XYZ file of C-alpha atoms in Angstrom:
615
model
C 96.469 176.146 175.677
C 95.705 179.215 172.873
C 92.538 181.620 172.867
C 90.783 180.108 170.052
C 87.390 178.897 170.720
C 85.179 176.788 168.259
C 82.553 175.254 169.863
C 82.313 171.935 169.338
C 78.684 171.806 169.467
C 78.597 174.177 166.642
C 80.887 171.674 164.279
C 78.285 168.955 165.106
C 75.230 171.886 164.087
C 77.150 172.012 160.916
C 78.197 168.617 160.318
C 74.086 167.352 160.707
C 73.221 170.002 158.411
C 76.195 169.156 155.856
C 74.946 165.135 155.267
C 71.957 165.456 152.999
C 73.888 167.172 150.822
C 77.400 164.903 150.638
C 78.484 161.699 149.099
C 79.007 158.808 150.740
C 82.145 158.890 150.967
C 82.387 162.734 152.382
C 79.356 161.508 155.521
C 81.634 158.745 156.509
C 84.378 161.203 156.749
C 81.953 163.553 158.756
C 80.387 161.102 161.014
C 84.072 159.889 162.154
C 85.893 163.054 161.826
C 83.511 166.051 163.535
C 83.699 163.908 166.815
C 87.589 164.003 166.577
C 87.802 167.909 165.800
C 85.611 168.682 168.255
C 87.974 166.837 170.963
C 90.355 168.459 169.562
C 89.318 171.668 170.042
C 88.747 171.158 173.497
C 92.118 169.778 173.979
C 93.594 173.280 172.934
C 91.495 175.846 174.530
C 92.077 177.829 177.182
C 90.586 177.885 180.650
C 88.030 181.060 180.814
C 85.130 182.176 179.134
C 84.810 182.251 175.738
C 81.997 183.388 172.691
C 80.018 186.202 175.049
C 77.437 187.721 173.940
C 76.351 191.188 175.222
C 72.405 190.748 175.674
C 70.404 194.220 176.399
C 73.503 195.821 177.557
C 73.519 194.269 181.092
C 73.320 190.323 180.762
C 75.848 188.237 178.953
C 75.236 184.788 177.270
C 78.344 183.084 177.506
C 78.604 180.131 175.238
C 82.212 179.220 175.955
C 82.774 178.378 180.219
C 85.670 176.919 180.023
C 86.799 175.170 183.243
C 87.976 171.468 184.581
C 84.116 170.589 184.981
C 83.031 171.461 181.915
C 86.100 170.208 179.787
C 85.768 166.303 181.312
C 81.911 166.313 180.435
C 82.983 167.916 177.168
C 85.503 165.095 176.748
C 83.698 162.394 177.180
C 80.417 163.958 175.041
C 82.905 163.666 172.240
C 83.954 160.471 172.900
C 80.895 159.056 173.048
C 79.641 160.557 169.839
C 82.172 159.005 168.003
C 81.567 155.737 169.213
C 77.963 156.445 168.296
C 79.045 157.236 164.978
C 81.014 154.335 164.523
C 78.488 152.337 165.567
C 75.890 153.624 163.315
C 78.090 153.672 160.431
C 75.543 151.102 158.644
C 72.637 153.352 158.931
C 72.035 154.710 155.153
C 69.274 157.340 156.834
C 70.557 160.695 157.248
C 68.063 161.627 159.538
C 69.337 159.336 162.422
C 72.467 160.265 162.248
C 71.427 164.751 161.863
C 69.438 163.835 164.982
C 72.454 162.190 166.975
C 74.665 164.949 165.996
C 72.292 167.799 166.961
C 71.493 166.296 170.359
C 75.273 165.616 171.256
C 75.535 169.358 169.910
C 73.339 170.477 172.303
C 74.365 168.394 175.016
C 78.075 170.530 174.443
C 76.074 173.617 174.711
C 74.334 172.897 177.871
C 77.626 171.679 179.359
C 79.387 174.975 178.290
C 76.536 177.349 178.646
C 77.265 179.968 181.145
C 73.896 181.795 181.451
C 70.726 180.391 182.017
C 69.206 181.459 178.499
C 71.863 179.519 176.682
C 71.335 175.901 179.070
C 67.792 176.571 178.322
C 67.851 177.166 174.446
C 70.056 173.886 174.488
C 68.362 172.095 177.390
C 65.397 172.542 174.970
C 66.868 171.650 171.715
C 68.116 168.137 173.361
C 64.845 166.980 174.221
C 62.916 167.504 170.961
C 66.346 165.812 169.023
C 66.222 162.915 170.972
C 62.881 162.430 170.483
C 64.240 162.112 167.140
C 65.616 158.909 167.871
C 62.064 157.606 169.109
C 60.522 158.166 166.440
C 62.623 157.479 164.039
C 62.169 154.041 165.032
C 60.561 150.788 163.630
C 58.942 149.670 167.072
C 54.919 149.693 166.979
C 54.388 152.160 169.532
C 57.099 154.199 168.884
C 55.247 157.291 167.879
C 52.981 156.642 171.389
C 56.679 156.667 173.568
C 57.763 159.214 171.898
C 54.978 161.780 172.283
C 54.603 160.687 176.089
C 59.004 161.484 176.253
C 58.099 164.957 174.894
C 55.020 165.386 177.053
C 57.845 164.753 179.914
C 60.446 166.792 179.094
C 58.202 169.649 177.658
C 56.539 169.651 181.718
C 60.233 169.746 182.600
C 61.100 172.637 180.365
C 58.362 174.290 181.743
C 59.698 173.751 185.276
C 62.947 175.218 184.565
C 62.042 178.019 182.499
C 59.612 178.993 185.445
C 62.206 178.728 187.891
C 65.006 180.926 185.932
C 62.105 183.684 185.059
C 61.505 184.023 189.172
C 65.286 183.574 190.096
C 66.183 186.424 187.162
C 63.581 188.675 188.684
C 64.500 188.219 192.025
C 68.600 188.545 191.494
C 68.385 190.560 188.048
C 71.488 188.284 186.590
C 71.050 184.941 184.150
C 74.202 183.618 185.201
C 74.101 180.289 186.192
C 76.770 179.979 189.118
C 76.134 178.049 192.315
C 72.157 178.316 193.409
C 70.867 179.096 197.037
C 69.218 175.810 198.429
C 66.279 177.784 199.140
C 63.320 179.741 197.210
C 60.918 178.883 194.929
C 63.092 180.090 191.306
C 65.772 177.687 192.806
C 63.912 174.729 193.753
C 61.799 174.944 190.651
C 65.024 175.196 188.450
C 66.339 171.990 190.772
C 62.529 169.752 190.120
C 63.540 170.805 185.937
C 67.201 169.256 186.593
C 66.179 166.354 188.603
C 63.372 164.939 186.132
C 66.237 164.892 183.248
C 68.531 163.436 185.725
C 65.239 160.337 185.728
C 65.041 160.996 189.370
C 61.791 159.008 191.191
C 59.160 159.831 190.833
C 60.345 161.508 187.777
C 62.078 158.480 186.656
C 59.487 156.523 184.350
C 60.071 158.022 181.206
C 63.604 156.628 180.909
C 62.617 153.010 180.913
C 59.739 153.897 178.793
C 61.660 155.666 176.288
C 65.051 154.645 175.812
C 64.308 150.899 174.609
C 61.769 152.302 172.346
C 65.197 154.579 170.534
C 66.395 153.259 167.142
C 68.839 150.247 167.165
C 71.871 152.825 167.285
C 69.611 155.802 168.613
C 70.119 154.463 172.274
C 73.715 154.668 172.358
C 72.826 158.467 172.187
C 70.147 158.448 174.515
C 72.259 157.038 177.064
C 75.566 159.224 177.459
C 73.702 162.409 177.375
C 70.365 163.124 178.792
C 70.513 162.575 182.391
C 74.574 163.192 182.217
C 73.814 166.764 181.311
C 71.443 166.625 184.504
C 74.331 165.771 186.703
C 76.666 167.910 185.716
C 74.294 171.237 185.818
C 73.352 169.878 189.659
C 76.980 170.009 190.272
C 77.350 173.052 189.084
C 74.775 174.607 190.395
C 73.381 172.319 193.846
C 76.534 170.983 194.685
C 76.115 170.325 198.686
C 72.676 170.235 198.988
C 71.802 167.729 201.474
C 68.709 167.018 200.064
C 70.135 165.001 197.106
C 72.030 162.581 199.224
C 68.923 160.490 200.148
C 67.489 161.183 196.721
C 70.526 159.551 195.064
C 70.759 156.518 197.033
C 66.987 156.255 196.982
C 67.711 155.986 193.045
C 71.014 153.399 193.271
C 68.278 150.897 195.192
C 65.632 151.306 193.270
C 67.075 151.001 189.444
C 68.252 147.665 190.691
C 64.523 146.319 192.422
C 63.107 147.119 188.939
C 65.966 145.314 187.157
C 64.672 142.458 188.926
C 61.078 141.730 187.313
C 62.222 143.403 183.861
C 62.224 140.605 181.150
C 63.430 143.428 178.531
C 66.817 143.923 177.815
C 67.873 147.070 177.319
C 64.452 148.089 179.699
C 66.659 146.124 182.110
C 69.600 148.012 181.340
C 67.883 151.148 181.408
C 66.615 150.821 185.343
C 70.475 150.440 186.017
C 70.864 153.671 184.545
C 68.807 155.506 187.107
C 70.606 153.130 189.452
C 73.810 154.470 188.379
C 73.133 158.305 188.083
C 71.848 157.664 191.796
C 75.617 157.496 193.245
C 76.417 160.856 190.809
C 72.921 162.713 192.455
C 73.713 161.161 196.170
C 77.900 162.718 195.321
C 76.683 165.965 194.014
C 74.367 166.231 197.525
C 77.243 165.641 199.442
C 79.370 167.988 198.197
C 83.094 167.613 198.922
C 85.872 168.097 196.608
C 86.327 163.611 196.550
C 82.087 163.457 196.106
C 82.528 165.849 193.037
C 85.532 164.378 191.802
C 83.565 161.000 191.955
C 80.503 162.187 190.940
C 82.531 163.597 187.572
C 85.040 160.288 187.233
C 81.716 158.062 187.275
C 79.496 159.851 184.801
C 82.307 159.665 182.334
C 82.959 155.770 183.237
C 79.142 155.508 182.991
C 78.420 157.167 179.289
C 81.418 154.671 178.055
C 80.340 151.093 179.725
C 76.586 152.003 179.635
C 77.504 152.989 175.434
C 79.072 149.195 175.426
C 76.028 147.539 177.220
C 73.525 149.157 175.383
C 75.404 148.392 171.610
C 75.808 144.804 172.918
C 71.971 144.170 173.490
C 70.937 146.381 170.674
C 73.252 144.273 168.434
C 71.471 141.376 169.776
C 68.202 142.886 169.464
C 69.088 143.571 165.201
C 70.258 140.363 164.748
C 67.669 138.292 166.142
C 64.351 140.438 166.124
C 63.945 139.393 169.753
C 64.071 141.661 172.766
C 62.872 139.660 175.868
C 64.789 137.556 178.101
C 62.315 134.790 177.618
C 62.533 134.815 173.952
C 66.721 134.492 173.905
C 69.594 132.002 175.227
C 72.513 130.103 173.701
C 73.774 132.823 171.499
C 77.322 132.874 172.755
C 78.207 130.130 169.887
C 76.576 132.413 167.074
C 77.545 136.151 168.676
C 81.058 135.287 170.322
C 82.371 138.762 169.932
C 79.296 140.339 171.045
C 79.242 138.815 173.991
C 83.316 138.981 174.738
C 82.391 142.686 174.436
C 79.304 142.733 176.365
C 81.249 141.308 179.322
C 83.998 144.129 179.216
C 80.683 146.492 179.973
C 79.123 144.538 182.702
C 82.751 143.776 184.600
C 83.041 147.843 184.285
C 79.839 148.937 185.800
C 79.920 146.148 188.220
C 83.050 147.718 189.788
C 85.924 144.783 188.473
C 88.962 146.144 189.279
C 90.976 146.953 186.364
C 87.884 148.296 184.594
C 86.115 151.537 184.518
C 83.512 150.946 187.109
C 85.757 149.975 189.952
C 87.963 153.391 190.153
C 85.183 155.730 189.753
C 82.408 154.177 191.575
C 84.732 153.629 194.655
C 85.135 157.241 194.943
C 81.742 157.964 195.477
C 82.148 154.886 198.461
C 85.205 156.710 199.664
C 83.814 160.042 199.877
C 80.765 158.997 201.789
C 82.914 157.141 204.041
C 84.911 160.370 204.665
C 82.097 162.169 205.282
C 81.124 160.131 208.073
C 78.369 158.716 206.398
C 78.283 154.578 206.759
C 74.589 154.070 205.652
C 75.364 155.641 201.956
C 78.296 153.491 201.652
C 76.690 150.759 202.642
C 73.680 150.661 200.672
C 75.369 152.071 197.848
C 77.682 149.042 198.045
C 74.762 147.152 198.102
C 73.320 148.574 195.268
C 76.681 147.572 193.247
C 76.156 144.078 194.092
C 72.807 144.173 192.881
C 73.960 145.749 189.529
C 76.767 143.028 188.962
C 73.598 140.447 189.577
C 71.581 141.429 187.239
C 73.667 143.028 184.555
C 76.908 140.987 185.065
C 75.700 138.084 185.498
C 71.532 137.788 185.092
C 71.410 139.327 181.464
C 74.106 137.873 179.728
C 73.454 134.318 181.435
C 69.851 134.575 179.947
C 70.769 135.878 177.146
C 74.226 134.409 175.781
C 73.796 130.896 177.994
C 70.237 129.898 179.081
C 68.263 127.801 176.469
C 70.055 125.742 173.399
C 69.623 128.417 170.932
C 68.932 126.017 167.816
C 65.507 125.051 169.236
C 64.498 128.156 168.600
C 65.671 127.960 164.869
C 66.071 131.395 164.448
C 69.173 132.397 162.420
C 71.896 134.969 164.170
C 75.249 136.054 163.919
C 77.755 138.997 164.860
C 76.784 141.956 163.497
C 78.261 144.368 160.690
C 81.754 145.081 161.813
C 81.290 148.780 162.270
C 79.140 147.971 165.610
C 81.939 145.933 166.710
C 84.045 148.741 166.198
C 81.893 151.230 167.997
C 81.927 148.292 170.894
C 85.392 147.341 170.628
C 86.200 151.606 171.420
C 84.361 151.498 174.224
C 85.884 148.171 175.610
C 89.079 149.508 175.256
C 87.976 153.105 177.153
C 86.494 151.039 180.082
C 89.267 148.993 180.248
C 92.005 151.767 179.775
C 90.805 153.950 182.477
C 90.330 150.821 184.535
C 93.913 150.055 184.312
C 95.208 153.485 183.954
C 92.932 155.936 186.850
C 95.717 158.727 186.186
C 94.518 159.655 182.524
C 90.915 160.170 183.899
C 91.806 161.512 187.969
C 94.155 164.395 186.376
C 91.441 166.011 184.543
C 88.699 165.989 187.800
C 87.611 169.432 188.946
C 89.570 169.285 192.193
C 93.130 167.277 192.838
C 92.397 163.911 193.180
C 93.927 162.410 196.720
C 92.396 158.892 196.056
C 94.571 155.657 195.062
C 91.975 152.856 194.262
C 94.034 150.032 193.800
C 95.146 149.441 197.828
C 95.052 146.261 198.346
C 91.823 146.072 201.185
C 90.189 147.918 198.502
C 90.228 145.135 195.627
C 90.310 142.282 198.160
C 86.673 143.931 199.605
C 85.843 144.086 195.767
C 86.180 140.925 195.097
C 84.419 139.334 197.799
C 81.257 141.137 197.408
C 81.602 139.788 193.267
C 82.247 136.527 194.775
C 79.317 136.465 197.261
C 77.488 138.126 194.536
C 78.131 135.111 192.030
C 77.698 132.642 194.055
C 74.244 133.898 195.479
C 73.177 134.023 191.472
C 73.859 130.320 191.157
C 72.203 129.430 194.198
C 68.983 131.418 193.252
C 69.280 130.489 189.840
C 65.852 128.902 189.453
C 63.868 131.316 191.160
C 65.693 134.589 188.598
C 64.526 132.811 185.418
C 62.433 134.975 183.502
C 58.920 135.837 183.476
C 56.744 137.376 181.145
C 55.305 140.113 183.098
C 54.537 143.347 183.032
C 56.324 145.723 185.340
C 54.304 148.932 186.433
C 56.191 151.886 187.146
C 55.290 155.353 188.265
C 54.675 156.152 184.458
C 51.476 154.289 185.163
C 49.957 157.935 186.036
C 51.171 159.640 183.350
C 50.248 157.281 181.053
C 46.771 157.241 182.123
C 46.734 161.066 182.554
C 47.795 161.179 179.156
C 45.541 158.645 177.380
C 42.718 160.550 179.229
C 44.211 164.001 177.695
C 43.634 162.559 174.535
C 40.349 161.023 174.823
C 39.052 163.925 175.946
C 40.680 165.556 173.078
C 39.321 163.362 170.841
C 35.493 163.054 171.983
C 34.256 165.544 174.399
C 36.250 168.149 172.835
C 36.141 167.246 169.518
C 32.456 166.439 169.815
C 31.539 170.245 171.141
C 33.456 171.692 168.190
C 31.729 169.434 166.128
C 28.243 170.601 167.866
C 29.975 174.373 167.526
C 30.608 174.330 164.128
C 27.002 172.806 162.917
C 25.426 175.378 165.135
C 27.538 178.274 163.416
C 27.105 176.528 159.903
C 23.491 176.495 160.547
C 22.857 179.262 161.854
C 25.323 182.070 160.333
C 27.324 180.332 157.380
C 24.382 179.075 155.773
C 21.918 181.898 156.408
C 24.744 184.791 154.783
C 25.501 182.633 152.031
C 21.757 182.630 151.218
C 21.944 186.575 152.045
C 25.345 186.950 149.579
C 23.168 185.490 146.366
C 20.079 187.717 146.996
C 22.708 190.493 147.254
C 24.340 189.063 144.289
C 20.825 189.148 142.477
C 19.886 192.558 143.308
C 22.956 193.951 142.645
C 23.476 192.124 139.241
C 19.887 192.975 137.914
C 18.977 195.920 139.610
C 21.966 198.207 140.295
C 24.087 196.705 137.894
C 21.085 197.359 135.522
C 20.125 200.776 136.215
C 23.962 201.932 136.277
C 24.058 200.364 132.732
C 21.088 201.986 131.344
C 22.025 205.445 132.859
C 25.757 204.646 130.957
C 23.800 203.480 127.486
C 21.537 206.729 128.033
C 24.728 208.944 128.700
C 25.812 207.641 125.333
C 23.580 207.889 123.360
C 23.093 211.846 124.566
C 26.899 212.241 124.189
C 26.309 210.871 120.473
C 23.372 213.314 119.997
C 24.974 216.053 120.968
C 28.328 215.644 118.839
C 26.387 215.177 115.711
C 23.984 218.451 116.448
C 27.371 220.184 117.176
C 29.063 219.019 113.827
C 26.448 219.482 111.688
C 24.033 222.594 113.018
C 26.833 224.659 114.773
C 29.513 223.805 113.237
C 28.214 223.960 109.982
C 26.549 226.905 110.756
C 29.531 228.906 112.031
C 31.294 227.360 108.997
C 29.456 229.202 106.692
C 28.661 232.395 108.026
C 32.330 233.105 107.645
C 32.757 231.126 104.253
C 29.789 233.862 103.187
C 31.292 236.923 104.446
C 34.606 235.445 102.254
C 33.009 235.372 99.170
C 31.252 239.150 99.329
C 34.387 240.298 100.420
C 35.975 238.784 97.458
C 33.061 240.939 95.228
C 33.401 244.244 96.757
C 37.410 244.066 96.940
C 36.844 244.508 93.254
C 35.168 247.616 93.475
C 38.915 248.932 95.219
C 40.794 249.920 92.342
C 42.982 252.785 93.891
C 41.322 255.420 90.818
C 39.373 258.592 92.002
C 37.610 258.377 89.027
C 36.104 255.485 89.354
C 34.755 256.769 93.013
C 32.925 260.232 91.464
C 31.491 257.850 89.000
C 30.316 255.593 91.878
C 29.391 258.890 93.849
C 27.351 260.794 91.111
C 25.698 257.216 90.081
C 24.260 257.084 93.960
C 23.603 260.481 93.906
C 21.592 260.015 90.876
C 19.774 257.094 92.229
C 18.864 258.322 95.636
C 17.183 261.657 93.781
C 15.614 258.615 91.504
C 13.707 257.368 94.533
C 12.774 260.326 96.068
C 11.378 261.797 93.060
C 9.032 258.247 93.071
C 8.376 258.269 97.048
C 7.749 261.975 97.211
């Protein structure tokens, strides 16, 4: 182990906002390659925490909390977006793919958040990118699902963010560590965990949603939502009692719906909810086996429920058809689909030697441990159920039932890269089936479990057997309807369709009746006032303040030519006069004394002159 930390969810940040601007050649290399450095990196860092960020000088966000819990969901996250990649390799839209990388990013930085700003911020950011995938799709009502998926989550976003703002106020820390089992900020922050974990009554949205995704979209959709829920309720309600009924509740009750559901990957999705049941009813009770089981199945889930999922989306591309009633006969025109379907449905019906069997029997174990004979039996119960319907009910239908060529509908196997993405998760399931060790040694606590004893895979069998054998028995009465199966997202549904018709008429018909009234009776009215304004101040005011500026003017005018040509001209002059005698007399200055007696006696002479005349 070294100190370096990259986060893998940041690569995937970068790599979705790298492939609009690549060539081909460089996205393939992304899509394929991020996954693998990001596993990488988690390979090589150390336990601890890592990337902490001081916030306000007394809180920390810690983006980095590196321990065996986190690191197995972190494993498998990667995994399973590289199968997703491979699988979607075919896809010439960027946008599918920037989606699927930001929501697996964000699904790494819940895992590793430490604080309860950081699982929010990401908690957040996965629910609006895998709406992404909703409405990205071609389906009719896609935009309608996914509004109604946002609608869901945003009410669960809202749950959780209440919760944390009453639990920060009441402890002053945003750590997220184990949670009392008690208090409102706790069980508030528990109702925003347990809707993404599709827990009833919160369930509905996941069968509505998830078979609405894009044809590779659901691969996505599958691994991460609701495994992000059960790993933050192990890390933060592990023991609480409260789950254990909850979880089994949700094991029985996935499988009932299976039963009426003519959809196929709406089929499929019930037996996810049945499936994160035995992870809730584990993390409820608590023990160091129940968490280790809880941890082994979620990762054997996201891998087989990957496979399942490509295998009836593959189906679903190359034949345009969707419902059990509309398929059969396709194992002679999709053999290696369905050779690769079947490696998913022996794995999450608990065949030993796949996936399924060694992690779902530790859940089994552990409840059995604990003392506790009704969880083990009715979660065994629920395993046979799953085995009916998706071992042996879906592909039957689908891959068996009706001669295909009636139907006259073209179909084949399709592009190689989805049998890729299925053939890497076929080999996972079957891998850890036959090899526990490589999964067990990276469980949160030390694993004291051996699977493979022989009562263990005898009692397996049998309950296949039984299992198979009831199918065949029944066979007529499990055909396929076309029905409609109401779930609790009945109420939703409605409350939302009557959201928006009231949107739509009542309100929109006040605003309407709002508007006119202010058009009417103040837009109108002012406008009229602005042009009488307009006209007073254009021909009145405007005019006066123009004639006072033409009279100014023509006074300024008046007065510069009486002061050029009267007082200038007389000042000019006056001067110019005064000049021209001084000119004379300076004449009469010779310098000679002479010359002044002469001028003396002559005035002399002439003032005696005059007074000889006067007097």
């Amino acid at each position: 182990m070294i100190d370096l930390w990259i986060h893998p969810g940041l690569l995937f940040f970068l790599a979705a906002a790298a492939l609009p601007f690549v060539k081909e050649t460089w996205k393939v290399a992304i899509k394929l390659g991020v996954p693998v450095l990001g596993f990488l990196t988690l390979l090589l860092v150390s336990h601890g925490d890592h990337g902490v960020l001081p916030l306000m000088g007394q809180q920390e966000m810690v983006f980095g909390r590196i321990d065996k819990l986190s690191l197995v969901f972190g494993y498998v996250i990667t995994i399973a977006t590289l199968i997703g990649m491979v699988f979607s390799l075919h896809v010439k839209k960027n946008h599918e793919h920037m989606a699927g990388f930001v929501y697996a990013g964000s699904a790494l930085g819940t895992v590793f958040a430490g604080d309860f700003l950081t699982i929010f911020l990401f908690w957040e950011a996965m629910a609006f990118s895998s709406a992404l995938l909703i409405f990205y799709a071609q389906w009719r009502n896609a935009a309608e699902v996914g509004m109604r998926y946002l609608y869901v989550h945003i009410f669960g976003g809202l749950l959780l963010l209440a919760g944390i703002f009453i639990y920060v106020a009441d402890t002053g820390s945003i750590a997220f560590n184990a949670l009392p089992h008690e208090g409102l900020g706790p069980m508030l922050i528990l109702a925003g965990f347990l809707l993404n974990a599709a827990v009833p009554p919160f369930s509905a949205w996941l069968p509505d949603a998830y078979p609405e995704s894009t044809i590779t979209g659901v691969v996505f959709m599958s691994a991460l939502t609701t495994k992000t829920a059960v790993y933050v309720l192990l890390r933060g309600f592990s023991g609480m009692e409260f789950l254990v009924p909850l979880g089994v509740f949700m094991a029985l009750y996935g499988v009932v719906y299976a039963v009426i559901e003519n959809d196929i990957r709406r089929l499929l999705a019930y037996h996810i909810i049945s499936q994160v049941g035995y992870m809730v009813a584990a993390a409820g009770m608590g023990s160091e086996m129940a968490v280790n089981g809880a941890t082994s199945h979620a990762f054997a889930h996201i891998l087989y429920k990957g496979l399942l999922m490509m295998g009836m989306s593959s189906v679903i591309l190359m034949t345009g058809k969707r419902k059990l009633t509309e398929l059969g006969g396709l194992y002679k025109y999709m053999p290696w689909t369905f050779m690769l379907y079947m490696v998913g449905g022996f794995a999450i019906s608990g065949f030993p030697f796949f996936s399924g069997f060694v992690s779902k029997s530790m859940v089994i174990s552990a409840a059995i441990d604990l003392d506790r004979p009704w969880v083990s039996m009715l979660l065994t119960l629920a395993s046979a159920g799953t085995f009916l319907h998706t071992g042996l009910k879906l592909p039957y239908y689908v891959f068996f039932w009706k001669d295909w060529d009636q139907k006259k509908i073209e179909a084949k196997d399709p592009p190689k890269n989805m049998l890729w993405g299925m053939g890497l998760a076929a080999f996972a399931c079957t891998f850890i089936g036959v090899v526990p060790g490589a999964l067990y040694q990276g469980l949160p606590f030390e694993v004291d479990y051996h699977p493979y004893t022989w009562g263990h895979v005898v009692g397996a069998y049998q309950i296949l057997l039984l299992t198979a054998v009831g199918f065949f028995m029944l066979l007529k009465k499990l055909d396929p309807e076309e029905l409609i199966s109401l779930d609790t997202d009945w109420s939703y549904r409605k409350a939302i369709r009557g959201f928006n018709w009231f949107i739509k008429k009542p309100v929109v018909a006040y605003e309407n009746y709002v508007t006119e009234v202010y058009k009417r009776l103040i837009i109108e009215p002012a406008k009229k006032l602005s042009r009488i304004g307009w006209t007073i101040d254009t021909w009145v005011f405007d005019g006066l303040v123009n004639a006072s500026g033409w009279a100014t003017l023509l006074e300024s005018k008046i007065s510069e030519m009486f002061d050029m040509h009267v007082i200038d001209g007389a000042l000019n002059k006056v001067p110019s006069s005064i000049a021209k005698s001084a000119k004379r007399l300076r004449k009469l200055q010779t310098g000679r004394t002479q010359n002044y007696i002469m001028a003396m006696v002559c005035g002399l002479v002439l003032f005696a002159i005059v007074s000889m005349i006067y007097y």
